[in-house]
CSV table of C-alpha atoms in Angstrom, one decimal:
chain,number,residue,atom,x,y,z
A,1,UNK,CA,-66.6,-63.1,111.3
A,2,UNK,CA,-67.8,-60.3,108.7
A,3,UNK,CA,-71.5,-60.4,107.6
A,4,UNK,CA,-71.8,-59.9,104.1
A,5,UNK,CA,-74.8,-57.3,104.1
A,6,UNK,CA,-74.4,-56.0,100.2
A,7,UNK,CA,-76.5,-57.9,97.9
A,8,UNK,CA,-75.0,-59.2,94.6
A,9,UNK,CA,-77.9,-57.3,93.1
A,10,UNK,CA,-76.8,-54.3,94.4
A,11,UNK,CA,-73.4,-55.3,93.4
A,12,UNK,CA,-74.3,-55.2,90.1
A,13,UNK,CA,-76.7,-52.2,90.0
A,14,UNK,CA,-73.3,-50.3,91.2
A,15,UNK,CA,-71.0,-51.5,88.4
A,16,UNK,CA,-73.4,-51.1,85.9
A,17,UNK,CA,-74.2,-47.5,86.9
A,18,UNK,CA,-70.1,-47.1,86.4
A,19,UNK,CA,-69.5,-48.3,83.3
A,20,UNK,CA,-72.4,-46.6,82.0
A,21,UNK,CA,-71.2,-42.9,83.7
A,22,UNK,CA,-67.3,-44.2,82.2
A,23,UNK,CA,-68.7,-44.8,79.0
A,24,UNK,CA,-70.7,-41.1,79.2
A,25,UNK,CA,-67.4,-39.7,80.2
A,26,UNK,CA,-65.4,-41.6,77.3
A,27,UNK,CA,-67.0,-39.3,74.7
A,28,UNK,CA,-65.1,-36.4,75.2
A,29,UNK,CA,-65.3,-33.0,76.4
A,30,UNK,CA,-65.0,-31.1,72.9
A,31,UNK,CA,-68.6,-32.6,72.4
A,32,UNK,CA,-70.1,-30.7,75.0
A,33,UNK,CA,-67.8,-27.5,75.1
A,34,UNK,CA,-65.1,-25.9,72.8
A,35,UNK,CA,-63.4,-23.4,74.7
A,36,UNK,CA,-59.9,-22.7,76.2
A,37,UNK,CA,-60.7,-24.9,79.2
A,38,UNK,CA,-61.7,-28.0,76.8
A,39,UNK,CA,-58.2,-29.8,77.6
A,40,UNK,CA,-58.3,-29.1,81.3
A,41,UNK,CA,-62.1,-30.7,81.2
A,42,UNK,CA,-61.0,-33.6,79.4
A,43,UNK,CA,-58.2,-34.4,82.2
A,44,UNK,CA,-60.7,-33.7,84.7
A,45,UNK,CA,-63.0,-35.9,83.2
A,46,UNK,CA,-59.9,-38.5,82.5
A,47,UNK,CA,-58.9,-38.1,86.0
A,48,UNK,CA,-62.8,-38.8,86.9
A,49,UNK,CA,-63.1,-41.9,85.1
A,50,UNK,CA,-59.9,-43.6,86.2
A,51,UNK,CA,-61.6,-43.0,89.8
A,52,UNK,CA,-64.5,-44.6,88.8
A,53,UNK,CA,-62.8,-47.8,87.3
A,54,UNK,CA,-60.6,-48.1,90.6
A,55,UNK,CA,-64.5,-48.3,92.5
A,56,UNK,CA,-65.3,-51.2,90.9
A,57,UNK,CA,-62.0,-52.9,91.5
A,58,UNK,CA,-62.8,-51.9,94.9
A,59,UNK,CA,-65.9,-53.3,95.5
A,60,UNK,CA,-65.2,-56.6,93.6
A,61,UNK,CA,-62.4,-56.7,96.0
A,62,UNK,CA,-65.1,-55.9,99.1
A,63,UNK,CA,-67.2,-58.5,97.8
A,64,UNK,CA,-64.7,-61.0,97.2
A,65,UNK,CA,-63.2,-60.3,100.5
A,66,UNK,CA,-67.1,-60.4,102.7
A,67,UNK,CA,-67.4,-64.1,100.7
């Protein structure tokens, strides 16, 4: 049997520090730079925060599962 070993402190310390970074990322690209690459940033940074909204599914999902 698996030994849950994550705190739900932790837990939340992670997601917070997400949706803080998601909501940094959220402002847009033209804010920081306006240059020919600004649309290519913006999908990077698109791309970036759909990764990061995936973790937390993730590790809801790890700590559902170690419960």
């Amino acid at each position: 049997m698996s030994v849950k070993q994550i705190q739900p402190m932790r837990i939340q310390s992670i997601k917070a520090s997400i949706k803080v970074s998601t909501d940094e990322i959220s402002k847009g690209m033209s804010t920081i730079i306006d240059a020919p690459v600004t649309s290519n940033l913006e999908s990077c940074a698109g791309l970036a925060k759909t990764c990061m909204e995936n973790l937390v599914e993730t590790v809801d999902s790890l700590d559902g599962f170690m419960n």
